[in-house]
Each structure stands twice: as C-alpha cells, then as structure tokens.
Amino acid sequence: MITKMKNSAFLRPFGSKRAWPGRCIVYCALSIVHCALLSACQNDDTDFSAYTLNGTSTTDDDDDGDNTGGGSSTVSSDTIYIAYNGTNVTVTNDQNGYVSVAGADVTVTDTDSEDAMVLVLSGTATDGSLLVSRARKYTIVLNGVNIYNSDGPAINNQCSKSLYIVCADGSENTLTDGTSYADRTWQQKGALFSEGQIYFSGSGTLNVYGNCKNAIACDDYITFDGDIVLNATASDTGSNGIKANDGVFVNGGTLTVSVSADGARGIRSEARTVITGGTTTITTSGDCEIETVDGVADTTSAACIKSDSLFTMTGGTLIMTSTGDGGKGISCDENIEVSGGTFVARTTGSNDEAKPKAVKSDTGIIVSGGSFTATVKKSWACDNGTDSETPADHLTVKGTPASQSITKKSVIITY
C-alpha cells in the first residue's frame, strides 16, 4: 500500500494541537540537515563540521564532484517521509512523484532535480529495501527504522554524490541483508551500500548486519562524525564490517565493529585511514583465508583494520582485538603514525597458518604522542618490515615519552 499526502501532521507547526508523535526528533534532525544541504561545499570534504553545524549560505552542487564548492543559486528542500509497516509502505509528501513502491521495496528516482532531498525513514520492513537513484547529493534521516531485505541490501544508494546519513536523536535503527543476493543490474556490496561518499552523523544508534557481503560498503569514502552510535557486524557468511574504496575518516561517534569470517576485516580501506576522535572498538575472530591458485597458496589474514595507504591517528580511542589464527590488529601498506589519542592493538591467535601481528606496516610505525599499546601471544607485537631481532628497531619513537616498554611481544608507550 502506498499513500501520498501533500499536507499532513508531519508538516504541522510545533504548536499544533494535533502533533505527530516523535516529530520533534525529526524536526531537530532536519534543521541540521537542511542547513547542511544548503551550505557551501568545502575544499576538504574530510572536514565534516559544515554538514553538522548551522550554515548560512545556500548553494547547489553543480561541481560537487571536484570538491571545490558549488554554485551560488539557492535550492529548496523536499522532505519525503517513508514509513515501513511489515510488507507495506506509506509515503508522505512526495510532491514530485519520485517514489515508487512494490510491497515494502521502495525506489526513489530523481535524475534531474536541483532541489535538496531529505528522506525520513521509520517503521519496520519484514522484507523490504530502499533503492535511490539521484544525480545530486541528499540526506537520509533514520528515525526508528528496521529494514530487513532477504535478497539484497537494506539500503542501496546509486548516487555518486554525497549521501548524508543522520540518526535522529535517541532513535534505534537496524539494517540487515540476507545470506544471498538476487541478480540485479546495479551494484550491491553490503547491507548498506553507496556509490558515493557517506557522511554519518546524529546522536541515535544504527545497527548494520552483513550476512552476505559487507555490513557497510562504499565505492567512495566514509566519514563518521557527531555522537552517532554505530554497530557494524559481519557474520561468518559475510565479509568486512566497513569497507571503503577511497578512505575512512573517524572524527567522532562510538563505533563497534565485529566480524567473524575467515580473512575478514573490521575496517577495510583501500586508501587512507584517519582517526581524529570518537571511540572505535573492533574485533575479529576469523582465521586465515587460504586460496590456492595454480598450486600456489595465497593467505589472507583477518585484521581489525586493513589500510592500503597511510594510517594516522591524532585523537580519540581505538581498541582492536584479533583472536583468530594469524590475525592482525592493524595491517597497513604505508606508514602507521600515532601522535595522539589512545591506541590499543592486541592479537591472541595462534601462528599455525600465518604469523599474527598486533601492528604491521610495510614502511614504518611512528609513535610521537598519545598512548600506544601493542601486544601479541605469538610472533611480533610490531612489524615494520625490518629483519632485526632487536624489538626497538621495529618501530620509531619520537619525542620523550613519559614511559615506555618495548619487547618482542609487548610495546607500551605513554606520553
């Protein structure tokens, strides 16, 4: 069932006697979202502050792709309310006919509008989804929604521009995929998948369960900010907890990531990984994944964080625990640089198939501030590629720590 209404209790002023229950949460979220969508684009999209603070300027995003700022025209905002109810959906305020519904599967198509768009999701879908095809950036407000999709992603964003996901204050939200995906003409890489960059914010809770592939996957980069509580879980039939092609940036929030598949990664970044704040806790319990190609065995270790480029940490708290055979706390193709915050990496697994390492970098491990702890049950706590048997050669310590202890299986440094 689909219902479209141009005027409803959703749109009544706060003082209206016929108040919509809980709408104050949504209005507070939308007041932030609208300012975010109407504010100017930044030169550096990894700074999330302009998207969570009240902006003053209004622009479109004609050249959003190069991250150099949009034009100067003012855009209006279309807020569409999507309420799931088992196998049905009620859609409110879809004034332009962007939404189509089949059972509890919702498709939003907007290929040429210059208006800002906000989708507010609520209710429970026992077997449903949200698929969005849009040419411009937009926002999804999660306001107490629970979506389970038996044969694909719960939310699939096919927009290559920015997607802002805001968890409404105090809300509990859950996204879950099935153990197998139906064949589609579009990409689908996780319970929550996006072609464009994702900005997470708000002060509610989002639980994402990946049963087939990744829990959260993005073909661009992902930024976490605000006071959001995000729990990402990938089962032993799934893959990574959080995967991004162009980088992962943690500026705030409370992130808990747990993966159990062999060779799975809590956070998998094919570019930079940057942590400046928040509290991030990652656990992996899978063993090594071994593939034999042309008689040659290729071993992939589970890791709390796998980063193909530079890893930097300047603040916040990061706690990583890997319990499987050959597991890694963090594995990085370039430098691992910790200059602030609380960094903890530990492995407790065996070394039957691969050597577990708490902190592994192909180029260098550099500690210059904060608190740094790396411990292992087997092998080396820190591995920067050196063949030296001297533990202190396995990392670089800058400045003058208040205390430090460096052994093969334990490195503890505090500034």
mmCIF file of C-alpha atoms in Angstrom:
data_model
loop_
_atom_site.group_PDB
_atom_site.id
_atom_site.type_symbol
_atom_site.label_atom_id
_atom_site.label_comp_id
_atom_site.label_asym_id
_atom_site.label_seq_id
_atom_site.Cartn_x
_atom_site.Cartn_y
_atom_site.Cartn_z
ATOM 1 C CA MET A 1 0.000 0.000 0.000
ATOM 2 C CA ILE A 2 1.223 3.484 -0.818
ATOM 3 C CA THR A 3 -0.288 6.690 0.462
ATOM 4 C CA LYS A 4 0.761 10.158 -0.736
ATOM 5 C CA MET A 5 -0.349 13.306 1.047
ATOM 6 C CA LYS A 6 0.747 16.863 0.425
ATOM 7 C CA ASN A 7 -0.492 18.113 3.763
ATOM 8 C CA SER A 8 -0.319 16.044 6.909
ATOM 9 C CA ALA A 9 0.566 16.092 10.569
ATOM 10 C CA PHE A 10 4.198 15.669 9.519
ATOM 11 C CA LEU A 11 4.169 19.242 8.298
ATOM 12 C CA ARG A 12 2.191 20.936 11.071
ATOM 13 C CA PRO A 13 3.966 23.548 13.194
ATOM 14 C CA PHE A 14 5.343 22.534 16.589
ATOM 15 C CA GLY A 15 2.473 24.353 18.313
ATOM 16 C CA SER A 16 -0.238 22.371 16.561
ATOM 17 C CA LYS A 17 -2.572 20.515 18.915
ATOM 18 C CA ARG A 18 -2.655 17.524 16.591
ATOM 19 C CA ALA A 19 1.003 16.774 16.979
ATOM 20 C CA TRP A 20 2.680 13.873 15.216
ATOM 21 C CA PRO A 21 4.309 11.671 17.930
ATOM 22 C CA GLY A 22 8.092 11.949 17.962
ATOM 23 C CA ARG A 23 8.253 14.554 15.218
ATOM 24 C CA CYS A 24 10.325 16.883 17.390
ATOM 25 C CA ILE A 25 13.200 14.450 16.938
ATOM 26 C CA VAL A 26 12.836 14.597 13.185
ATOM 27 C CA TYR A 27 12.455 18.362 13.054
ATOM 28 C CA CYS A 28 15.625 18.789 15.115
ATOM 29 C CA ALA A 29 17.466 16.455 12.768
ATOM 30 C CA LEU A 30 16.040 18.144 9.700
ATOM 31 C CA SER A 31 17.001 21.613 10.904
ATOM 32 C CA ILE A 32 20.593 20.432 10.877
ATOM 33 C CA VAL A 33 20.216 18.519 7.636
ATOM 34 C CA HIS A 34 18.622 21.397 5.726
ATOM 35 C CA CYS A 35 21.389 23.769 6.736
ATOM 36 C CA ALA A 36 23.923 21.144 5.739
ATOM 37 C CA LEU A 37 22.455 20.603 2.299
ATOM 38 C CA LEU A 38 22.106 24.310 1.666
ATOM 39 C CA SER A 39 25.567 25.288 2.875
ATOM 40 C CA ALA A 40 28.528 25.736 0.563
ATOM 41 C CA CYS A 41 30.678 22.766 -0.386
ATOM 42 C CA GLN A 42 34.120 22.647 1.185
ATOM 43 C CA ASN A 43 37.545 22.329 -0.326
ATOM 44 C CA ASP A 44 38.253 19.454 2.067
ATOM 45 C CA ASP A 45 35.327 17.059 2.391
ATOM 46 C CA THR A 46 37.024 15.214 5.233
ATOM 47 C CA ASP A 47 36.120 18.180 7.488
ATOM 48 C CA PHE A 48 32.568 17.301 8.422
ATOM 49 C CA SER A 49 31.779 20.354 10.582
ATOM 50 C CA ALA A 50 29.932 22.334 7.906
ATOM 51 C CA TYR A 51 27.492 19.462 7.480
ATOM 52 C CA THR A 52 26.571 19.258 11.154
ATOM 53 C CA LEU A 53 26.616 22.928 12.150
ATOM 54 C CA ASN A 54 24.106 25.553 11.078
ATOM 55 C CA GLY A 55 25.352 27.018 7.837
ATOM 56 C CA THR A 56 24.273 30.342 6.381
ATOM 57 C CA SER A 57 24.996 30.244 2.670
ATOM 58 C CA THR A 58 22.900 28.379 0.136
ATOM 59 C CA THR A 59 24.285 26.742 -2.974
ATOM 60 C CA ASP A 60 23.618 23.999 -5.450
ATOM 61 C CA ASP A 61 26.207 21.314 -6.118
ATOM 62 C CA ASP A 62 26.834 21.545 -9.840
ATOM 63 C CA ASP A 63 30.558 20.927 -9.390
ATOM 64 C CA ASP A 64 30.316 18.815 -6.275
ATOM 65 C CA GLY A 65 32.400 16.151 -7.940
ATOM 66 C CA ASP A 66 35.666 18.086 -7.663
ATOM 67 C CA ASN A 67 35.112 19.098 -4.018
ATOM 68 C CA THR A 68 35.809 22.746 -4.801
ATOM 69 C CA GLY A 69 32.421 24.153 -3.951
ATOM 70 C CA GLY A 70 29.110 24.538 -5.676
ATOM 71 C CA GLY A 71 27.489 27.436 -7.469
ATOM 72 C CA SER A 72 25.615 30.269 -5.815
ATOM 73 C CA SER A 73 21.976 29.510 -6.573
ATOM 74 C CA THR A 74 19.542 28.824 -3.762
ATOM 75 C CA VAL A 75 17.882 25.406 -3.645
ATOM 76 C CA SER A 76 14.694 24.320 -1.923
ATOM 77 C CA SER A 77 14.276 21.195 0.159
ATOM 78 C CA ASP A 78 11.920 18.286 -0.483
ATOM 79 C CA THR A 79 11.353 16.163 2.608
ATOM 80 C CA ILE A 80 9.753 12.794 1.922
ATOM 81 C CA TYR A 81 8.574 10.547 4.767
ATOM 82 C CA ILE A 82 8.783 6.798 4.210
ATOM 83 C CA ALA A 83 7.118 4.668 6.892
ATOM 84 C CA TYR A 84 7.559 0.903 6.639
ATOM 85 C CA ASN A 85 4.850 -1.362 8.015
ATOM 86 C CA GLY A 86 5.708 -5.041 7.591
ATOM 87 C CA THR A 87 5.237 -5.696 3.880
ATOM 88 C CA ASN A 88 3.690 -2.291 3.114
ATOM 89 C CA VAL A 89 4.898 1.287 2.978
ATOM 90 C CA THR A 90 3.266 4.666 3.498
ATOM 91 C CA VAL A 91 4.876 7.572 1.647
ATOM 92 C CA THR A 92 4.068 11.146 2.661
ATOM 93 C CA ASN A 93 4.876 14.469 0.958
ATOM 94 C CA ASP A 94 6.212 13.026 -2.283
ATOM 95 C CA GLN A 95 5.012 16.070 -4.191
ATOM 96 C CA ASN A 96 7.062 15.353 -7.315
ATOM 97 C CA GLY A 97 6.362 11.646 -7.673
ATOM 98 C CA TYR A 98 9.922 10.481 -7.082
ATOM 99 C CA VAL A 99 8.895 7.389 -5.100
ATOM 100 C CA SER A 100 7.582 4.057 -6.338
ATOM 101 C CA VAL A 101 6.697 1.114 -4.110
ATOM 102 C CA ALA A 102 6.368 -2.632 -4.638
ATOM 103 C CA GLY A 103 5.400 -4.294 -1.383
ATOM 104 C CA ALA A 104 7.989 -2.949 1.057
ATOM 105 C CA ASP A 105 10.618 -2.305 -1.632
ATOM 106 C CA VAL A 106 10.945 1.454 -2.135
ATOM 107 C CA THR A 107 12.624 3.037 -5.161
ATOM 108 C CA VAL A 108 13.419 6.761 -5.292
ATOM 109 C CA THR A 109 14.309 8.091 -8.741
ATOM 110 C CA ASP A 110 15.350 11.711 -9.305
ATOM 111 C CA THR A 111 17.785 12.216 -12.154
ATOM 112 C CA ASP A 112 17.484 15.930 -12.913
ATOM 113 C CA SER A 113 16.092 17.875 -9.934
ATOM 114 C CA GLU A 114 18.195 20.690 -8.448
ATOM 115 C CA ASP A 115 16.270 20.575 -5.170
ATOM 116 C CA ALA A 116 17.775 19.246 -1.987
ATOM 117 C CA MET A 117 16.180 15.996 -0.891
ATOM 118 C CA VAL A 118 15.649 14.551 2.590
ATOM 119 C CA LEU A 119 14.255 11.046 3.072
ATOM 120 C CA VAL A 120 12.963 10.311 6.583
ATOM 121 C CA LEU A 121 12.684 6.577 7.283
ATOM 122 C CA SER A 122 10.699 4.950 10.085
ATOM 123 C CA GLY A 123 8.873 1.713 10.903
ATOM 124 C CA THR A 124 9.729 -1.924 10.230
ATOM 125 C CA ALA A 125 10.088 -3.795 6.940
ATOM 126 C CA THR A 126 9.960 -7.575 7.353
ATOM 127 C CA ASP A 127 11.267 -7.950 3.798
ATOM 128 C CA GLY A 128 11.893 -4.619 2.105
ATOM 129 C CA SER A 129 14.508 -2.164 0.921
ATOM 130 C CA LEU A 130 15.358 1.364 -0.175
ATOM 131 C CA LEU A 131 16.983 1.945 -3.579
ATOM 132 C CA VAL A 132 17.870 5.525 -4.540
ATOM 133 C CA SER A 133 18.962 6.794 -7.963
ATOM 134 C CA ARG A 134 19.699 10.512 -7.852
ATOM 135 C CA ALA A 135 22.017 12.918 -9.662
ATOM 136 C CA ARG A 136 22.701 15.168 -6.647
ATOM 137 C CA LYS A 137 23.644 14.775 -3.001
ATOM 138 C CA TYR A 138 20.877 14.140 -0.499
ATOM 139 C CA THR A 139 20.134 13.091 3.083
ATOM 140 C CA ILE A 140 18.602 10.059 4.751
ATOM 141 C CA VAL A 141 17.295 10.589 8.290
ATOM 142 C CA LEU A 142 16.916 7.332 10.203
ATOM 143 C CA ASN A 143 14.135 7.824 12.728
ATOM 144 C CA GLY A 144 13.476 4.427 14.261
ATOM 145 C CA VAL A 145 13.608 2.228 11.151
ATOM 146 C CA ASN A 146 14.236 -1.509 10.895
ATOM 147 C CA ILE A 147 14.751 -2.858 7.364
ATOM 148 C CA TYR A 148 15.430 -6.498 6.528
ATOM 149 C CA ASN A 149 15.980 -7.460 2.897
ATOM 150 C CA SER A 150 16.163 -11.196 2.256
ATOM 151 C CA ASP A 151 17.845 -10.909 -1.167
ATOM 152 C CA GLY A 152 19.887 -7.714 -1.238
ATOM 153 C CA PRO A 153 20.970 -4.547 0.599
ATOM 154 C CA ALA A 154 18.598 -2.916 3.043
ATOM 155 C CA ILE A 155 19.681 0.489 1.677
ATOM 156 C CA ASN A 156 21.328 0.834 -1.726
ATOM 157 C CA ASN A 157 22.458 4.310 -2.798
ATOM 158 C CA GLN A 158 23.156 4.531 -6.523
ATOM 159 C CA CYS A 159 24.011 8.253 -6.346
ATOM 160 C CA SER A 160 27.678 9.052 -6.911
ATOM 161 C CA LYS A 161 27.453 12.306 -4.938
ATOM 162 C CA SER A 162 27.416 12.775 -1.163
ATOM 163 C CA LEU A 163 24.975 10.812 0.975
ATOM 164 C CA TYR A 164 24.381 12.224 4.472
ATOM 165 C CA ILE A 165 23.009 9.648 6.913
ATOM 166 C CA VAL A 166 21.661 11.212 10.098
ATOM 167 C CA CYS A 167 20.477 9.101 13.033
ATOM 168 C CA ALA A 168 17.722 11.064 14.771
ATOM 169 C CA ASP A 169 18.317 11.846 18.435
ATOM 170 C CA GLY A 170 17.504 8.844 20.613
ATOM 171 C CA SER A 171 16.426 6.640 17.709
ATOM 172 C CA GLU A 172 17.323 2.949 17.282
ATOM 173 C CA ASN A 173 17.786 1.828 13.671
ATOM 174 C CA THR A 174 18.672 -1.543 12.145
ATOM 175 C CA LEU A 175 19.640 -2.579 8.605
ATOM 176 C CA THR A 176 20.040 -6.266 7.694
ATOM 177 C CA ASP A 177 20.653 -8.115 4.440
ATOM 178 C CA GLY A 178 20.038 -11.761 3.561
ATOM 179 C CA THR A 179 22.593 -14.536 3.125
ATOM 180 C CA SER A 180 22.387 -14.312 -0.683
ATOM 181 C CA TYR A 181 21.601 -11.570 -3.211
ATOM 182 C CA ALA A 182 19.349 -11.708 -6.242
ATOM 183 C CA ASP A 183 20.937 -10.765 -9.575
ATOM 184 C CA ARG A 184 20.459 -7.056 -10.321
ATOM 185 C CA THR A 185 21.668 -4.619 -12.959
ATOM 186 C CA TRP A 186 23.106 -2.358 -10.251
ATOM 187 C CA GLN A 187 25.906 -2.947 -7.759
ATOM 188 C CA GLN A 188 25.104 -4.261 -4.291
ATOM 189 C CA LYS A 189 28.022 -4.825 -1.944
ATOM 190 C CA GLY A 190 26.580 -4.826 1.564
ATOM 191 C CA ALA A 191 23.609 -4.377 3.839
ATOM 192 C CA LEU A 192 24.224 -0.625 3.445
ATOM 193 C CA PHE A 193 25.869 0.213 0.121
ATOM 194 C CA SER A 194 26.654 3.557 -1.511
ATOM 195 C CA GLU A 195 28.227 4.506 -4.822
ATOM 196 C CA GLY A 196 29.093 7.969 -3.462
ATOM 197 C CA GLN A 197 30.734 9.120 -0.249
ATOM 198 C CA ILE A 198 28.840 8.632 3.025
ATOM 199 C CA TYR A 199 28.777 11.073 5.943
ATOM 200 C CA PHE A 200 27.404 9.577 9.173
ATOM 201 C CA SER A 201 26.209 11.912 11.938
ATOM 202 C CA GLY A 202 23.486 12.424 14.510
ATOM 203 C CA SER A 203 23.008 11.135 18.036
ATOM 204 C CA GLY A 204 20.974 7.973 17.524
ATOM 205 C CA THR A 205 22.004 4.345 17.088
ATOM 206 C CA LEU A 206 22.493 2.446 13.837
ATOM 207 C CA ASN A 207 22.956 -1.337 13.769
ATOM 208 C CA VAL A 208 24.062 -2.852 10.466
ATOM 209 C CA TYR A 209 24.247 -6.617 9.954
ATOM 210 C CA GLY A 210 26.022 -8.033 6.899
ATOM 211 C CA ASN A 211 25.100 -11.662 6.249
ATOM 212 C CA CYS A 212 26.181 -11.987 2.628
ATOM 213 C CA LYS A 213 28.861 -9.401 1.933
ATOM 214 C CA ASN A 214 29.977 -6.307 3.861
ATOM 215 C CA ALA A 215 27.897 -4.694 6.570
ATOM 216 C CA ILE A 216 28.678 -1.196 5.179
ATOM 217 C CA ALA A 217 30.310 -0.705 1.782
ATOM 218 C CA CYS A 218 31.126 2.463 -0.156
ATOM 219 C CA ASP A 219 32.754 2.960 -3.549
ATOM 220 C CA ASP A 220 33.995 6.364 -2.361
ATOM 221 C CA TYR A 221 34.996 7.392 1.187
ATOM 222 C CA ILE A 222 33.209 7.254 4.547
ATOM 223 C CA THR A 223 33.229 9.845 7.332
ATOM 224 C CA PHE A 224 31.896 9.346 10.864
ATOM 225 C CA ASP A 225 31.044 12.372 12.988
ATOM 226 C CA GLY A 226 28.754 13.633 15.729
ATOM 227 C CA ASP A 227 27.553 11.424 18.572
ATOM 228 C CA ILE A 228 26.303 8.576 16.410
ATOM 229 C CA VAL A 229 26.445 5.073 17.877
ATOM 230 C CA LEU A 230 27.178 2.658 15.049
ATOM 231 C CA ASN A 231 27.378 -1.119 15.404
ATOM 232 C CA ALA A 232 28.548 -2.955 12.274
ATOM 233 C CA THR A 233 28.550 -6.747 12.317
ATOM 234 C CA ALA A 234 29.521 -9.156 9.544
ATOM 235 C CA SER A 235 28.716 -12.816 10.148
ATOM 236 C CA ASP A 236 30.828 -15.815 9.167
ATOM 237 C CA THR A 237 28.827 -15.939 5.919
ATOM 238 C CA GLY A 238 29.594 -12.263 5.291
ATOM 239 C CA SER A 239 32.777 -10.296 4.765
ATOM 240 C CA ASN A 240 34.062 -6.952 6.118
ATOM 241 C CA GLY A 241 32.413 -4.749 8.703
ATOM 242 C CA ILE A 242 33.114 -1.414 6.971
ATOM 243 C CA LYS A 243 34.669 -1.197 3.500
ATOM 244 C CA ALA A 244 35.529 1.971 1.565
ATOM 245 C CA ASN A 245 37.411 2.415 -1.696
ATOM 246 C CA ASP A 246 38.678 5.946 -1.097
ATOM 247 C CA GLY A 247 39.297 6.188 2.638
ATOM 248 C CA VAL A 248 37.785 6.017 6.117
ATOM 249 C CA PHE A 249 37.699 9.071 8.421
ATOM 250 C CA VAL A 250 36.600 8.787 12.050
ATOM 251 C CA ASN A 251 36.082 12.201 13.644
ATOM 252 C CA GLY A 252 33.533 11.273 16.297
ATOM 253 C CA GLY A 253 30.869 8.861 17.408
ATOM 254 C CA THR A 254 31.030 5.432 19.011
ATOM 255 C CA LEU A 255 31.836 2.680 16.509
ATOM 256 C CA THR A 256 31.726 -1.007 17.366
ATOM 257 C CA VAL A 257 32.723 -3.361 14.576
ATOM 258 C CA SER A 258 32.716 -7.148 14.819
ATOM 259 C CA VAL A 259 33.497 -9.657 12.038
ATOM 260 C CA SER A 260 33.789 -13.429 12.215
ATOM 261 C CA ALA A 261 34.523 -14.681 8.678
ATOM 262 C CA ASP A 262 37.953 -16.065 7.816
ATOM 263 C CA GLY A 263 40.139 -13.348 6.304
ATOM 264 C CA ALA A 264 37.586 -10.645 7.129
ATOM 265 C CA ARG A 265 38.485 -7.104 8.146
ATOM 266 C CA GLY A 266 36.708 -4.879 10.635
ATOM 267 C CA ILE A 267 37.554 -1.771 8.612
ATOM 268 C CA ARG A 268 38.855 -2.240 5.076
ATOM 269 C CA SER A 269 40.140 0.952 3.473
ATOM 270 C CA GLU A 270 41.639 0.879 0.014
ATOM 271 C CA ALA A 271 43.091 4.345 0.668
ATOM 272 C CA ARG A 272 43.812 6.428 3.784
ATOM 273 C CA THR A 273 42.508 5.722 7.261
ATOM 274 C CA VAL A 274 42.345 8.744 9.581
ATOM 275 C CA ILE A 275 41.170 8.821 13.208
ATOM 276 C CA THR A 276 40.861 12.172 14.956
ATOM 277 C CA GLY A 277 38.206 11.446 17.598
ATOM 278 C CA GLY A 278 35.426 9.188 18.783
ATOM 279 C CA THR A 279 35.658 5.726 20.296
ATOM 280 C CA THR A 280 36.223 2.795 17.949
ATOM 281 C CA THR A 281 36.248 -0.831 19.079
ATOM 282 C CA ILE A 282 36.970 -3.581 16.542
ATOM 283 C CA THR A 283 37.112 -7.354 16.994
ATOM 284 C CA THR A 284 37.850 -10.124 14.505
ATOM 285 C CA SER A 285 37.504 -13.825 15.306
ATOM 286 C CA GLY A 286 38.108 -15.460 11.922
ATOM 287 C CA ASP A 287 41.206 -17.430 10.962
ATOM 288 C CA CYS A 288 43.254 -17.038 7.789
ATOM 289 C CA GLU A 289 41.579 -17.463 4.434
ATOM 290 C CA ILE A 290 43.692 -19.645 2.146
ATOM 291 C CA GLU A 291 43.197 -19.810 -1.615
ATOM 292 C CA THR A 292 45.320 -21.984 -3.885
ATOM 293 C CA VAL A 293 45.775 -20.710 -7.439
ATOM 294 C CA ASP A 294 47.925 -22.723 -9.876
ATOM 295 C CA GLY A 295 49.379 -24.637 -6.967
ATOM 296 C CA VAL A 296 50.371 -21.505 -5.041
ATOM 297 C CA ALA A 297 48.702 -20.839 -1.687
ATOM 298 C CA ASP A 298 47.621 -17.258 -1.032
ATOM 299 C CA THR A 299 46.938 -16.478 2.631
ATOM 300 C CA THR A 300 44.738 -13.575 3.742
ATOM 301 C CA SER A 301 44.749 -12.835 7.464
ATOM 302 C CA ALA A 302 41.817 -11.385 9.331
ATOM 303 C CA ALA A 303 42.555 -7.864 10.562
ATOM 304 C CA CYS A 304 40.757 -5.266 12.631
ATOM 305 C CA ILE A 305 41.978 -2.584 10.204
ATOM 306 C CA LYS A 306 43.482 -3.125 6.757
ATOM 307 C CA SER A 307 44.570 0.094 5.076
ATOM 308 C CA ASP A 308 46.171 0.279 1.629
ATOM 309 C CA SER A 309 47.590 3.734 2.305
ATOM 310 C CA LEU A 310 48.634 5.906 5.237
ATOM 311 C CA PHE A 311 47.084 5.369 8.678
ATOM 312 C CA THR A 312 47.126 8.351 11.029
ATOM 313 C CA MET A 313 45.681 8.819 14.499
ATOM 314 C CA THR A 314 45.709 12.170 16.291
ATOM 315 C CA GLY A 315 42.936 11.709 18.867
ATOM 316 C CA GLY A 316 40.091 9.539 20.069
ATOM 317 C CA THR A 317 40.221 5.933 21.242
ATOM 318 C CA LEU A 318 40.914 2.881 19.089
ATOM 319 C CA ILE A 319 40.799 -0.621 20.584
ATOM 320 C CA MET A 320 41.480 -3.610 18.295
ATOM 321 C CA THR A 321 41.393 -7.303 19.199
ATOM 322 C CA SER A 322 42.016 -10.177 16.768
ATOM 323 C CA THR A 323 41.597 -13.716 18.110
ATOM 324 C CA GLY A 324 41.943 -15.948 15.032
ATOM 325 C CA ASP A 325 44.964 -17.781 13.648
ATOM 326 C CA GLY A 326 47.416 -15.334 12.075
ATOM 327 C CA GLY A 327 45.168 -12.369 12.857
ATOM 328 C CA LYS A 328 46.342 -8.757 12.734
ATOM 329 C CA GLY A 329 45.334 -5.789 14.839
ATOM 330 C CA ILE A 330 46.196 -3.349 12.055
ATOM 331 C CA SER A 331 47.897 -4.027 8.735
ATOM 332 C CA CYS A 332 48.945 -1.090 6.577
ATOM 333 C CA ASP A 333 50.742 -0.815 3.238
ATOM 334 C CA GLU A 334 52.206 2.569 4.182
ATOM 335 C CA ASN A 335 53.130 4.290 7.458
ATOM 336 C CA ILE A 336 51.206 3.878 10.682
ATOM 337 C CA GLU A 337 51.520 7.181 12.537
ATOM 338 C CA VAL A 338 50.110 7.715 16.043
ATOM 339 C CA SER A 339 50.518 11.205 17.526
ATOM 340 C CA GLY A 340 47.558 11.378 19.923
ATOM 341 C CA GLY A 341 44.643 9.515 21.445
ATOM 342 C CA THR A 342 44.556 6.012 22.874
ATOM 343 C CA PHE A 343 45.713 3.252 20.530
ATOM 344 C CA VAL A 344 45.418 -0.400 21.560
ATOM 345 C CA ALA A 345 46.092 -3.412 19.299
ATOM 346 C CA ARG A 346 46.241 -6.990 20.512
ATOM 347 C CA THR A 347 46.201 -10.454 18.962
ATOM 348 C CA THR A 348 45.611 -13.700 20.842
ATOM 349 C CA GLY A 349 45.559 -16.212 17.984
ATOM 350 C CA SER A 350 47.985 -18.935 17.014
ATOM 351 C CA ASN A 351 50.535 -18.917 14.199
ATOM 352 C CA ASP A 352 49.668 -22.227 12.523
ATOM 353 C CA GLU A 353 48.944 -20.746 9.076
ATOM 354 C CA ALA A 354 50.290 -17.182 9.378
ATOM 355 C CA LYS A 355 52.098 -15.003 11.871
ATOM 356 C CA PRO A 356 49.818 -12.811 13.991
ATOM 357 C CA LYS A 357 50.955 -9.200 14.420
ATOM 358 C CA ALA A 358 49.381 -6.507 16.560
ATOM 359 C CA VAL A 359 50.714 -3.660 14.386
ATOM 360 C CA LYS A 360 52.105 -4.329 10.911
ATOM 361 C CA SER A 361 53.288 -1.756 8.379
ATOM 362 C CA ASP A 362 55.193 -2.230 5.144
ATOM 363 C CA THR A 363 57.035 1.090 5.533
ATOM 364 C CA GLY A 364 57.118 2.324 9.140
ATOM 365 C CA ILE A 365 55.450 2.538 12.556
ATOM 366 C CA ILE A 366 55.907 6.010 14.064
ATOM 367 C CA VAL A 367 54.722 6.921 17.569
ATOM 368 C CA SER A 368 55.018 10.541 18.714
ATOM 369 C CA GLY A 369 52.167 11.141 21.166
ATOM 370 C CA GLY A 370 49.158 9.779 22.979
ATOM 371 C CA SER A 371 49.077 6.249 24.374
ATOM 372 C CA PHE A 372 50.248 3.267 22.267
ATOM 373 C CA THR A 373 49.844 -0.383 23.248
ATOM 374 C CA ALA A 374 50.565 -3.433 21.081
ATOM 375 C CA THR A 375 50.563 -6.991 22.442
ATOM 376 C CA VAL A 376 50.639 -10.494 20.928
ATOM 377 C CA LYS A 377 50.513 -14.086 22.099
ATOM 378 C CA LYS A 378 52.690 -15.239 19.199
ATOM 379 C CA SER A 379 55.198 -13.537 16.858
ATOM 380 C CA TRP A 380 55.987 -9.770 16.981
ATOM 381 C CA ALA A 381 53.881 -7.033 18.530
ATOM 382 C CA CYS A 382 55.187 -4.518 15.972
ATOM 383 C CA ASP A 383 56.467 -5.304 12.490
ATOM 384 C CA ASN A 384 57.758 -2.511 10.261
ATOM 385 C CA GLY A 385 59.444 -4.810 7.773
ATOM 386 C CA THR A 386 62.841 -4.957 9.430
ATOM 387 C CA ASP A 387 64.712 -8.244 9.883
ATOM 388 C CA SER A 388 66.264 -7.017 13.113
ATOM 389 C CA GLU A 389 65.905 -9.156 16.224
ATOM 390 C CA THR A 390 66.011 -6.015 18.377
ATOM 391 C CA PRO A 391 62.440 -5.052 19.398
ATOM 392 C CA ALA A 392 63.199 -1.301 19.444
ATOM 393 C CA ASP A 393 64.096 -1.454 15.744
ATOM 394 C CA HIS A 394 60.540 -2.484 14.869
ATOM 395 C CA LEU A 395 59.112 0.999 15.380
ATOM 396 C CA THR A 396 60.187 4.633 15.625
ATOM 397 C CA VAL A 397 59.545 6.531 18.849
ATOM 398 C CA LYS A 398 59.730 10.326 18.608
ATOM 399 C CA GLY A 399 59.884 12.878 21.383
ATOM 400 C CA THR A 400 60.187 11.955 25.045
ATOM 401 C CA PRO A 401 57.522 9.565 26.323
ATOM 402 C CA ALA A 402 56.547 9.659 29.980
ATOM 403 C CA SER A 403 57.092 5.897 29.997
ATOM 404 C CA GLN A 404 57.875 3.160 27.522
ATOM 405 C CA SER A 405 58.401 -0.589 27.467
ATOM 406 C CA ILE A 406 59.412 -2.313 24.242
ATOM 407 C CA THR A 407 59.751 -6.090 23.974
ATOM 408 C CA LYS A 408 59.080 -8.552 21.178
ATOM 409 C CA LYS A 409 55.559 -9.374 22.329
ATOM 410 C CA SER A 410 54.592 -6.146 24.098
ATOM 411 C CA VAL A 411 55.041 -2.469 23.293
ATOM 412 C CA ILE A 412 53.609 0.106 25.692
ATOM 413 C CA ILE A 413 54.360 3.808 25.206
ATOM 414 C CA THR A 414 52.716 6.708 27.033
ATOM 415 C CA TYR A 415 53.331 10.438 26.553
#
